[in-house]
Amino acid sequence: MIADMTESLISVIEGAGRFTRFSAAAVKGLFVERPGRRQMVPLVMEIGLRSVPVVLATGAFVGMVIAVQIFAQLHKMGSESAAGPIINISIVSELGPVLAAIILAGRVGGAMSAELGTMKVTEQLDALRTLGADPVSYLVSPRFLACFLLVPLLTIYSDAIGVLGGYLMSVRFLGISDYHYWHQTRQFIQRWDVFVGVGKAFYFGGVIGLICCYKGFMAEKGAEGVGRATTDAFVASFIAILAGNFFMALFFNNLYDYLYT
Amino acid sequence: MSDTGESKVCLPGDGPIISVEDVHKSFNGLHVLRGLNLKVMANQTMVVIGGSGCGKSVLLKHIIGILRPDSGRVIFDSTDISELKEDDLSRVRSRFGMVFQGAALFDSLSVLENVAFGLRRAGKHDEDQIREIVLDKLRLVGLRDVEDKMPSELSGGMRKRVGIARAIASDPEVILYDEPTTGLDPIMADVVNELMLRIQKTQCATSVVVTHDMKSAYKVADRIAMMKDGVIVESGTPEEIQSTENPTVSQFIRGEARDAVEQHS
């Protein structure tokens, strides 16, 4: 029993060490071998452009659902006019970035780990080495960069459409006053809230890129191995997003207190 | 097939260009290479035969430095590559070409981009020269008008030949072939055999071929080494191997089942 636990612990520590080394190599790769247009353009199309519809759909529904739920609670207390800031803060600093990241981890991260896993089991990673390319610099660094830069951008789209969805639901369908909705929102929402949301999105983008590429590189032989790598990539990204969101909320709150109080 | 290369007289080198010395390698407790020794003479074709899963591909990956031995040495042209750092190893690898079992073409790149990959990385040629070299190598392997196709549009034999074109694009000194005829129909397998012979004659490259296709082995080999249980159990010319009295080798080259079912169960 204790021996098993010790073995599991050692395995987790070894895995963490491998992931840290892999991540460091991916970041170093950005400076050693700057990703070129030939690598970046397809990634921007795949990760950025093709994710826009799903991100917009997610954002719109998140905004509308939050509006419905917040309205239901505030209506009981007769405080519907406070809905605007609560809905919009939830969207821009918490639920918008987290849900956009989870959707992107499924769509983009899953595709990346499956692609790299397939490259691993079909010896394409070995072929890269024989042709003088470092697979981490060549494949992972550009994907990490694309996720790191594009996930925040997609989060901004998601937030914008979420704010719009929340507004339409609250004002057009639930009957909250247009004036009170925006007046209260302007009073309570600060640029800091938007900054926190986008700041989190950079972290989410980075971890999605690194975790999903790492899991792809670690894929075992065969279709089953690639399938398992893809599932592991999503689960690990999901946990990293939720756990990271918690720690970043603490971090940003402390930073706010340090800077403004 | 067109013939774009001129044959040269390839004399065997004075000594081994590749020397694998007492190499051991284990994966997750499985001892695959168990003190393997092998010498490959320059400008010759060494064929390594052996049953599936005996570690032939692992041996090739040690020779090109993709894998490092747990113990032992891999000497290439007087340099112990098992001790080299990745940057130095990359320079050594530029003198090698490798043909993978499943071709290992990059799915997201066209045929031209696949074959041009190593040339572009080397940075010694402009794009016009690279295109010229790529088309020349594709003609050498008997392929025309495929440069803009994607790997998914090619048949197994064509993929294998594109893999060979990619491996020889930079005129390497050593070419490693991992099961080059596996999965091909007999005619296409012979096309690949002819191709290996032609490349040997036109480029005077040293070749190491891993296979369990005996017809292919006899056709292309200057020397044959038989691998079993992680070591070389016999080596010699094709004639010597054919007339061997070693029962293990004799059973393998004649493809006799005997007690193999019990051994593999």
Coordinates of N, CA, C and O in Angstrom, one line a residue, chain A residues 33 38-39 115 118-119 122-134 138 143 220-221, chain B residues 61 64 66 90 93 96 98 100-102 104-107 109 113 117-118 120-121 127 166 178:
Chain A
E33 N 14.6 29.5 -32.4 CA 14.1 29.3 -33.8 C 12.8 30.0 -33.9 O 11.7 29.5 -33.7
R38 N 5.3 30.5 -42.5 CA 4.8 29.2 -43.0 C 4.2 28.3 -41.9 O 3.3 27.6 -42.1
Q39 N 4.7 28.5 -40.7 CA 4.2 27.7 -39.5 C 3.0 28.4 -38.9 O 2.0 27.7 -38.5
E115 N -3.2 15.4 -33.3 CA -2.3 15.6 -34.4 C -0.8 15.2 -34.0 O -0.2 14.4 -34.7
T118 N -0.5 11.5 -33.3 CA -0.4 10.7 -34.5 C 0.9 10.9 -35.2 O 1.5 9.9 -35.7
M119 N 1.5 12.1 -35.1 CA 2.9 12.3 -35.6 C 3.9 11.4 -34.8 O 4.8 10.9 -35.4
T122 N 3.4 7.6 -35.8 CA 3.8 7.3 -37.2 C 5.2 7.7 -37.4 O 5.6 7.8 -38.6
E123 N 6.0 8.0 -36.4 CA 7.4 8.3 -36.5 C 7.7 9.6 -37.2 O 8.9 9.8 -37.6
Q124 N 6.7 10.5 -37.3 CA 7.0 11.8 -37.9 C 7.9 12.7 -37.0 O 8.7 13.5 -37.5
L125 N 7.8 12.5 -35.7 CA 8.7 13.2 -34.8 C 10.1 12.8 -35.0 O 11.1 13.6 -35.0
D126 N 10.3 11.5 -35.1 CA 11.7 11.0 -35.4 C 12.2 11.5 -36.7 O 13.4 11.8 -36.9
A127 N 11.3 11.5 -37.7 CA 11.7 12.0 -39.0 C 12.2 13.4 -39.0 O 13.1 13.8 -39.6
L128 N 11.5 14.2 -38.2 CA 11.9 15.6 -38.0 C 13.3 15.7 -37.5 O 14.2 16.5 -38.0
R129 N 13.6 14.8 -36.5 CA 15.0 14.8 -35.9 C 16.0 14.5 -37.0 O 17.1 15.1 -37.0
T130 N 15.7 13.4 -37.8 CA 16.7 13.0 -38.8 C 16.9 14.1 -39.8 O 17.9 14.1 -40.5
L131 N 15.9 15.0 -40.0 CA 16.1 16.1 -41.0 C 16.6 17.4 -40.4 O 16.5 18.4 -41.0
G132 N 17.1 17.3 -39.1 CA 17.8 18.4 -38.5 C 16.8 19.4 -37.8 O 17.2 20.5 -37.5
A133 N 15.6 19.0 -37.5 CA 14.7 19.9 -36.8 C 14.4 19.3 -35.4 O 14.3 18.1 -35.2
D134 N 14.4 20.3 -34.4 CA 14.0 19.9 -33.1 C 12.5 19.9 -33.0 O 11.9 20.9 -33.2
Y138 N 10.1 23.1 -33.4 CA 9.4 23.2 -34.7 C 7.9 23.1 -34.5 O 7.1 23.8 -35.2
R143 N 2.8 26.4 -31.7 CA 1.5 26.2 -31.1 C 1.2 26.9 -29.8 O 0.2 27.4 -29.5
E220 N 1.3 6.9 -26.6 CA 1.8 5.6 -26.8 C 1.4 5.1 -28.1 O 0.6 5.7 -28.8
K221 N 1.9 3.9 -28.5 CA 1.7 3.4 -29.9 C 0.2 3.2 -30.2 O -0.5 2.8 -29.3
Chain B
K61 N 17.8 3.4 -34.9 CA 17.6 4.7 -34.2 C 18.8 5.0 -33.3 O 19.1 6.2 -33.1
I64 N 21.6 6.5 -35.9 CA 21.4 7.9 -36.3 C 21.2 8.8 -35.1 O 21.1 10.1 -35.2
I66 N 18.9 9.0 -32.7 CA 17.5 9.3 -32.1 C 17.4 8.7 -30.7 O 16.8 9.3 -29.8
S90 N 23.0 16.9 -34.3 CA 22.2 17.4 -35.4 C 23.1 17.6 -36.6 O 22.7 17.2 -37.8
R93 N 23.8 14.1 -37.9 CA 22.6 13.6 -38.6 C 22.5 14.1 -40.0 O 21.8 13.5 -40.8
F96 N 23.3 11.8 -42.6 CA 22.5 10.6 -42.7 C 21.2 10.9 -43.4 O 20.7 12.0 -43.4
M98 N 17.3 8.8 -43.6 CA 16.6 7.7 -43.0 C 15.2 7.5 -43.7 O 14.5 8.4 -43.8
F100 N 11.8 5.6 -43.2 CA 11.0 5.0 -42.2 C 10.1 3.9 -42.7 O 9.6 4.0 -43.8
Q101 N 9.7 3.0 -41.8 CA 8.9 1.9 -42.2 C 7.6 2.3 -42.8 O 7.2 1.8 -43.9
G102 N 6.9 3.3 -42.2 CA 5.6 3.8 -42.8 C 5.8 5.0 -43.6 O 4.9 5.8 -43.7
A104 N 6.6 7.9 -42.8 CA 6.7 9.0 -41.9 C 6.7 10.4 -42.6 O 7.4 11.3 -42.3
L105 N 5.9 10.4 -43.7 CA 5.8 11.7 -44.4 C 5.0 12.7 -43.5 O 4.1 12.3 -42.8
F106 N 5.3 14.0 -43.6 CA 4.6 15.0 -42.8 C 3.2 15.2 -43.5 O 3.2 15.7 -44.6
D107 N 2.2 14.8 -42.7 CA 0.8 14.9 -43.3 C 0.4 16.3 -43.8 O -0.4 16.4 -44.7
L109 N 2.2 18.6 -45.0 CA 3.1 19.2 -46.1 C 2.9 18.5 -47.4 O 2.7 17.3 -47.4
E113 N 7.2 19.8 -50.3 CA 7.6 20.4 -49.1 C 8.3 19.3 -48.2 O 9.2 19.6 -47.5
F117 N 12.2 19.5 -47.1 CA 12.3 19.9 -45.7 C 13.8 20.0 -45.2 O 14.2 21.0 -44.7
G118 N 14.5 18.9 -45.4 CA 15.9 18.9 -44.9 C 16.8 20.0 -45.7 O 17.6 20.6 -45.1
R120 N 15.7 22.8 -46.9 CA 15.4 24.2 -46.4 C 16.0 24.4 -45.1 O 16.5 25.5 -44.8
R121 N 16.0 23.4 -44.2 CA 16.6 23.5 -42.9 C 18.1 23.8 -43.0 O 18.7 24.5 -42.3
E127 N 15.3 28.8 -53.2 CA 14.1 28.1 -53.5 C 14.1 27.4 -54.9 O 13.6 26.3 -55.0
R166 N 13.0 11.9 -50.0 CA 13.3 12.8 -48.9 C 14.6 12.4 -48.2 O 15.4 13.3 -47.8
D178 N 14.4 1.4 -42.9 CA 13.7 0.6 -41.9 C 12.6 -0.1 -42.6 O 11.6 0.5 -43.0

